[in-house]
Amino acid sequence: MADLNHEVKKAVNVAWTKESVFTEQEKQIVRNRIGSSADKGRKKDYVPKLLSAAAAVGFVLLIGGIAGVQSDVFPEQNGQETAVADRSFYPGLAEGAMLNNWKLSNFEKDSHGSLSAVFTGKAEITGTLDFKNDFIYFLPDHNSLKLLPLIDGKNVKIAFNEADQEKLKKVFGVKMPIKEENVSLIISGYRAAEGTVHQADAVEVIMPQELQLGPLPFQLLLNNDKKLVLPEPLNHVYKEFSLRGTDETLKGLRPSEVFQLYLFAEEIEDFYTQYALFNHEPGIEKPFPTLNDYLNAISESASIPEEQTLLHRVKNASLEEVTLDDSSAYISISEEAGLGFGLSKNSEGIWKVNWMPIQ
């Protein structure tokens, strides 16, 4: 602030002339103003009489310029932030420019004066997922760094917003600090900061286990009353999905986990949520086109003995998740020869229950 005061004083000394020097044009402007003021009444003079009109204008502009540069009160100059005009951050890169297949949207400045470059695009990157101190960071490997909008070759770690962090915790089931290597993510909405911590939107998690086509055993969790319960964070996913009904909530879940959600809905007779777990992708034939159709079918099957229901049979069975390919899987119920429960991915890559899933 002291520097600002010093610059203001210099501006005053330069702008304040020793004598009043008016050009003929300026004199005419003053006469016109005096004439118009006579009808309106006298007003307080804000500019000293000995200060010429030209000096006054120069004074205001000069003072404003100094204050604007030093305190950043000018948000734009020729459509761009003043602070960005002479930046060393992403030098020579203008809005709309492309960098490693990412488009620069704009530059932003936070309350501390730090700049960020905001990019739009999408990339699949691989690296290490580092969870510590309740925060999840992603450390891209060497090849993935080349796919990011970076120009200085520095190593960065990527942070995520709260919603994406919760999603990643659900996918990996993390409750304590871990490091998961060889994790692949599809990211978008990249925000590069001046420091080494950048931010991105996690669009999809590509689990390494999905490449394994062999059977994957799993168990159901039962309470003392032999009722099916969901472990965390799967129970949290169920609550969110039952409230919102959006497939986005299920993103990253395995077929066996979606299967457990389906069974739990059966256990608590939440058939609204159970209906939403089916694959409602356009073009797929639905035996129950509406929720009411499904509820009517449930009512008509109420007379089936409990021991013949799917829920009863799977509670006493050894279960395995079998992935057939990238978009289809089934749950093998080994206590029943040849009995399986089918699932498939929708167009967003999310596992959903097949219509008439019992195979």
PDB file of N, CA and C in Angstrom, residues 29-83:
ATOM      1  N   ILE A  29     -15.289  24.769 -23.993  1.00  0.00           N
ATOM      2  CA  ILE A  29     -15.986  23.745 -23.209  1.00  0.00           C
ATOM      3  C   ILE A  29     -16.382  24.291 -21.851  1.00  0.00           C
ATOM      4  N   VAL A  30     -15.440  25.064 -21.211  1.00  0.00           N
ATOM      5  CA  VAL A  30     -15.720  25.644 -19.892  1.00  0.00           C
ATOM      6  C   VAL A  30     -16.858  26.647 -19.984  1.00  0.00           C
ATOM      7  N   ARG A  31     -16.835  27.514 -21.053  1.00  0.00           N
ATOM      8  CA  ARG A  31     -17.908  28.506 -21.223  1.00  0.00           C
ATOM      9  C   ARG A  31     -19.256  27.809 -21.357  1.00  0.00           C
ATOM     10  N   ASN A  32     -19.283  26.746 -22.137  1.00  0.00           N
ATOM     11  CA  ASN A  32     -20.544  26.015 -22.337  1.00  0.00           C
ATOM     12  C   ASN A  32     -21.057  25.434 -21.033  1.00  0.00           C
ATOM     13  N   ARG A  33     -20.131  24.893 -20.234  1.00  0.00           N
ATOM     14  CA  ARG A  33     -20.535  24.311 -18.951  1.00  0.00           C
ATOM     15  C   ARG A  33     -21.047  25.394 -18.000  1.00  0.00           C
ATOM     16  N   ILE A  34     -20.384  26.563 -18.026  1.00  0.00           N
ATOM     17  CA  ILE A  34     -20.837  27.662 -17.164  1.00  0.00           C
ATOM     18  C   ILE A  34     -22.218  28.109 -17.575  1.00  0.00           C
ATOM     19  N   GLY A  35     -22.422  28.199 -18.890  1.00  0.00           N
ATOM     20  CA  GLY A  35     -23.727  28.621 -19.382  1.00  0.00           C
ATOM     21  C   GLY A  35     -24.828  27.665 -18.992  1.00  0.00           C
ATOM     22  N   SER A  36     -24.543  26.356 -19.094  1.00  0.00           N
ATOM     23  CA  SER A  36     -25.569  25.367 -18.755  1.00  0.00           C
ATOM     24  C   SER A  36     -25.786  25.291 -17.267  1.00  0.00           C
ATOM     25  N   SER A  37     -24.769  25.643 -16.475  1.00  0.00           N
ATOM     26  CA  SER A  37     -24.898  25.574 -15.030  1.00  0.00           C
ATOM     27  C   SER A  37     -25.751  26.699 -14.482  1.00  0.00           C
ATOM     28  N   ALA A  38     -25.830  27.808 -15.235  1.00  0.00           N
ATOM     29  CA  ALA A  38     -26.595  28.953 -14.752  1.00  0.00           C
ATOM     30  C   ALA A  38     -28.064  28.606 -14.585  1.00  0.00           C
ATOM     31  N   ASP A  39     -28.572  27.734 -15.481  1.00  0.00           N
ATOM     32  CA  ASP A  39     -29.977  27.354 -15.412  1.00  0.00           C
ATOM     33  C   ASP A  39     -30.219  26.335 -14.305  1.00  0.00           C
ATOM     34  N   LYS A  40     -29.227  25.526 -13.983  1.00  0.00           N
ATOM     35  CA  LYS A  40     -29.411  24.447 -13.018  1.00  0.00           C
ATOM     36  C   LYS A  40     -29.021  24.849 -11.605  1.00  0.00           C
ATOM     37  N   GLY A  41     -28.401  26.004 -11.429  1.00  0.00           N
ATOM     38  CA  GLY A  41     -27.924  26.379 -10.109  1.00  0.00           C
ATOM     39  C   GLY A  41     -26.492  25.967  -9.933  1.00  0.00           C
ATOM     40  N   ARG A  42     -25.868  26.532  -8.950  1.00  0.00           N
ATOM     41  CA  ARG A  42     -24.455  26.263  -8.751  1.00  0.00           C
ATOM     42  C   ARG A  42     -24.257  24.902  -8.112  1.00  0.00           C
ATOM     43  N   LYS A  43     -23.176  24.250  -8.550  1.00  0.00           N
ATOM     44  CA  LYS A  43     -22.790  22.959  -7.985  1.00  0.00           C
ATOM     45  C   LYS A  43     -21.400  23.090  -7.398  1.00  0.00           C
ATOM     46  N   LYS A  44     -21.110  22.210  -6.452  1.00  0.00           N
ATOM     47  CA  LYS A  44     -19.793  22.221  -5.816  1.00  0.00           C
ATOM     48  C   LYS A  44     -18.723  21.842  -6.835  1.00  0.00           C
ATOM     49  N   ASP A  45     -17.615  22.582  -6.856  1.00  0.00           N
ATOM     50  CA  ASP A  45     -16.525  22.285  -7.758  1.00  0.00           C
ATOM     51  C   ASP A  45     -15.715  21.121  -7.191  1.00  0.00           C
ATOM     52  N   TYR A  46     -15.585  20.032  -7.984  1.00  0.00           N
ATOM     53  CA  TYR A  46     -14.808  18.883  -7.549  1.00  0.00           C
ATOM     54  C   TYR A  46     -13.396  18.921  -8.085  1.00  0.00           C
ATOM     55  N   VAL A  47     -13.162  19.709  -9.103  1.00  0.00           N
ATOM     56  CA  VAL A  47     -11.822  19.823  -9.664  1.00  0.00           C
ATOM     57  C   VAL A  47     -11.304  21.214  -9.371  1.00  0.00           C
ATOM     58  N   PRO A  48     -10.162  21.377  -8.741  1.00  0.00           N
ATOM     59  CA  PRO A  48      -9.641  22.718  -8.429  1.00  0.00           C
ATOM     60  C   PRO A  48      -9.592  23.581  -9.670  1.00  0.00           C
ATOM     61  N   LYS A  49      -9.902  24.873  -9.494  1.00  0.00           N
ATOM     62  CA  LYS A  49      -9.989  25.773 -10.631  1.00  0.00           C
ATOM     63  C   LYS A  49      -8.656  25.936 -11.344  1.00  0.00           C
ATOM     64  N   LEU A  50      -7.550  25.819 -10.580  1.00  0.00           N
ATOM     65  CA  LEU A  50      -6.245  25.991 -11.207  1.00  0.00           C
ATOM     66  C   LEU A  50      -5.788  24.747 -11.946  1.00  0.00           C
ATOM     67  N   LEU A  51      -6.589  23.656 -11.849  1.00  0.00           N
ATOM     68  CA  LEU A  51      -6.238  22.417 -12.540  1.00  0.00           C
ATOM     69  C   LEU A  51      -6.912  22.412 -13.892  1.00  0.00           C
ATOM     70  N   SER A  52      -6.124  22.302 -14.943  1.00  0.00           N
ATOM     71  CA  SER A  52      -6.706  22.340 -16.277  1.00  0.00           C
ATOM     72  C   SER A  52      -7.527  21.091 -16.521  1.00  0.00           C
ATOM     73  N   ALA A  53      -8.436  21.186 -17.475  1.00  0.00           N
ATOM     74  CA  ALA A  53      -9.284  20.034 -17.803  1.00  0.00           C
ATOM     75  C   ALA A  53      -8.437  18.871 -18.271  1.00  0.00           C
ATOM     76  N   ALA A  54      -7.433  19.166 -19.074  1.00  0.00           N
ATOM     77  CA  ALA A  54      -6.569  18.101 -19.567  1.00  0.00           C
ATOM     78  C   ALA A  54      -5.800  17.461 -18.434  1.00  0.00           C
ATOM     79  N   ALA A  55      -5.303  18.277 -17.489  1.00  0.00           N
ATOM     80  CA  ALA A  55      -4.560  17.738 -16.359  1.00  0.00           C
ATOM     81  C   ALA A  55      -5.460  16.905 -15.471  1.00  0.00           C
ATOM     82  N   ALA A  56      -6.722  17.356 -15.314  1.00  0.00           N
ATOM     83  CA  ALA A  56      -7.660  16.612 -14.470  1.00  0.00           C
ATOM     84  C   ALA A  56      -7.930  15.233 -15.058  1.00  0.00           C
ATOM     85  N   VAL A  57      -8.151  15.208 -16.366  1.00  0.00           N
ATOM     86  CA  VAL A  57      -8.395  13.921 -17.016  1.00  0.00           C
ATOM     87  C   VAL A  57      -7.184  13.024 -16.881  1.00  0.00           C
ATOM     88  N   GLY A  58      -5.997  13.582 -17.100  1.00  0.00           N
ATOM     89  CA  GLY A  58      -4.780  12.803 -16.971  1.00  0.00           C
ATOM     90  C   GLY A  58      -4.578  12.294 -15.565  1.00  0.00           C
ATOM     91  N   PHE A  59      -4.924  13.118 -14.587  1.00  0.00           N
ATOM     92  CA  PHE A  59      -4.795  12.732 -13.181  1.00  0.00           C
ATOM     93  C   PHE A  59      -5.682  11.532 -12.857  1.00  0.00           C
ATOM     94  N   VAL A  60      -6.950  11.625 -13.268  1.00  0.00           N
ATOM     95  CA  VAL A  60      -7.901  10.553 -12.977  1.00  0.00           C
ATOM     96  C   VAL A  60      -7.482   9.255 -13.635  1.00  0.00           C
ATOM     97  N   LEU A  61      -7.087   9.341 -14.912  1.00  0.00           N
ATOM     98  CA  LEU A  61      -6.697   8.135 -15.623  1.00  0.00           C
ATOM     99  C   LEU A  61      -5.443   7.524 -15.044  1.00  0.00           C
ATOM    100  N   LEU A  62      -4.471   8.373 -14.685  1.00  0.00           N
ATOM    101  CA  LEU A  62      -3.216   7.873 -14.163  1.00  0.00           C
ATOM    102  C   LEU A  62      -3.405   7.229 -12.806  1.00  0.00           C
ATOM    103  N   ILE A  63      -4.179   7.904 -11.930  1.00  0.00           N
ATOM    104  CA  ILE A  63      -4.436   7.348 -10.604  1.00  0.00           C
ATOM    105  C   ILE A  63      -5.195   6.031 -10.733  1.00  0.00           C
ATOM    106  N   GLY A  64      -6.210   6.035 -11.592  1.00  0.00           N
ATOM    107  CA  GLY A  64      -6.989   4.812 -11.782  1.00  0.00           C
ATOM    108  C   GLY A  64      -6.144   3.695 -12.318  1.00  0.00           C
ATOM    109  N   GLY A  65      -5.223   4.023 -13.230  1.00  0.00           N
ATOM    110  CA  GLY A  65      -4.374   2.978 -13.802  1.00  0.00           C
ATOM    111  C   GLY A  65      -3.470   2.362 -12.765  1.00  0.00           C
ATOM    112  N   ILE A  66      -2.866   3.187 -11.911  1.00  0.00           N
ATOM    113  CA  ILE A  66      -1.979   2.669 -10.872  1.00  0.00           C
ATOM    114  C   ILE A  66      -2.751   1.788  -9.907  1.00  0.00           C
ATOM    115  N   ALA A  67      -3.904   2.303  -9.451  1.00  0.00           N
ATOM    116  CA  ALA A  67      -4.694   1.530  -8.494  1.00  0.00           C
ATOM    117  C   ALA A  67      -5.199   0.250  -9.117  1.00  0.00           C
ATOM    118  N   GLY A  68      -5.591   0.333 -10.398  1.00  0.00           N
ATOM    119  CA  GLY A  68      -6.123  -0.863 -11.065  1.00  0.00           C
ATOM    120  C   GLY A  68      -5.090  -1.951 -11.190  1.00  0.00           C
ATOM    121  N   VAL A  69      -3.852  -1.601 -11.549  1.00  0.00           N
ATOM    122  CA  VAL A  69      -2.807  -2.599 -11.727  1.00  0.00           C
ATOM    123  C   VAL A  69      -2.398  -3.193 -10.393  1.00  0.00           C
ATOM    124  N   GLN A  70      -2.288  -2.331  -9.343  1.00  0.00           N
ATOM    125  CA  GLN A  70      -1.773  -2.824  -8.079  1.00  0.00           C
ATOM    126  C   GLN A  70      -2.836  -3.532  -7.244  1.00  0.00           C
ATOM    127  N   SER A  71      -4.111  -3.181  -7.401  1.00  0.00           N
ATOM    128  CA  SER A  71      -5.146  -3.811  -6.593  1.00  0.00           C
ATOM    129  C   SER A  71      -6.083  -4.678  -7.390  1.00  0.00           C
ATOM    130  N   ASP A  72      -5.855  -4.821  -8.729  1.00  0.00           N
ATOM    131  CA  ASP A  72      -6.644  -5.701  -9.591  1.00  0.00           C
ATOM    132  C   ASP A  72      -8.119  -5.343  -9.582  1.00  0.00           C
ATOM    133  N   VAL A  73      -8.445  -4.047  -9.604  1.00  0.00           N
ATOM    134  CA  VAL A  73      -9.854  -3.658  -9.628  1.00  0.00           C
ATOM    135  C   VAL A  73     -10.406  -3.668 -11.029  1.00  0.00           C
ATOM    136  N   PHE A  74      -9.552  -3.782 -12.037  1.00  0.00           N
ATOM    137  CA  PHE A  74     -10.030  -3.855 -13.418  1.00  0.00           C
ATOM    138  C   PHE A  74     -10.176  -5.330 -13.794  1.00  0.00           C
ATOM    139  N   PRO A  75     -11.410  -5.817 -13.924  1.00  0.00           N
ATOM    140  CA  PRO A  75     -11.580  -7.238 -14.218  1.00  0.00           C
ATOM    141  C   PRO A  75     -11.168  -7.610 -15.629  1.00  0.00           C
ATOM    142  N   GLU A  76     -11.294  -6.697 -16.586  1.00  0.00           N
ATOM    143  CA  GLU A  76     -10.983  -7.039 -17.962  1.00  0.00           C
ATOM    144  C   GLU A  76     -10.254  -5.906 -18.666  1.00  0.00           C
ATOM    145  N   GLN A  77      -9.427  -6.285 -19.600  1.00  0.00           N
ATOM    146  CA  GLN A  77      -8.773  -5.329 -20.478  1.00  0.00           C
ATOM    147  C   GLN A  77      -8.650  -6.008 -21.822  1.00  0.00           C
ATOM    148  N   ASN A  78      -9.408  -5.482 -22.806  1.00  0.00           N
ATOM    149  CA  ASN A  78      -9.485  -6.110 -24.128  1.00  0.00           C
ATOM    150  C   ASN A  78      -9.955  -7.560 -24.026  1.00  0.00           C
ATOM    151  N   GLY A  79     -10.968  -7.777 -23.136  1.00  0.00           N
ATOM    152  CA  GLY A  79     -11.575  -9.096 -23.022  1.00  0.00           C
ATOM    153  C   GLY A  79     -10.770 -10.078 -22.212  1.00  0.00           C
ATOM    154  N   GLN A  80      -9.718  -9.663 -21.532  1.00  0.00           N
ATOM    155  CA  GLN A  80      -8.889 -10.586 -20.754  1.00  0.00           C
ATOM    156  C   GLN A  80      -8.498  -9.915 -19.456  1.00  0.00           C
ATOM    157  N   GLU A  81      -8.343 -10.721 -18.393  1.00  0.00           N
ATOM    158  CA  GLU A  81      -7.958 -10.148 -17.112  1.00  0.00           C
ATOM    159  C   GLU A  81      -6.616  -9.434 -17.229  1.00  0.00           C
ATOM    160  N   THR A  82      -6.533  -8.246 -16.586  1.00  0.00           N
ATOM    161  CA  THR A  82      -5.298  -7.477 -16.612  1.00  0.00           C
ATOM    162  C   THR A  82      -4.137  -8.292 -16.060  1.00  0.00           C
ATOM    163  N   ALA A  83      -4.431  -9.058 -14.983  1.00  0.00           N
ATOM    164  CA  ALA A  83      -3.369  -9.829 -14.355  1.00  0.00           C
ATOM    165  C   ALA A  83      -2.854 -10.928 -15.269  1.00  0.00           C
TER     166      ALA A  83
END
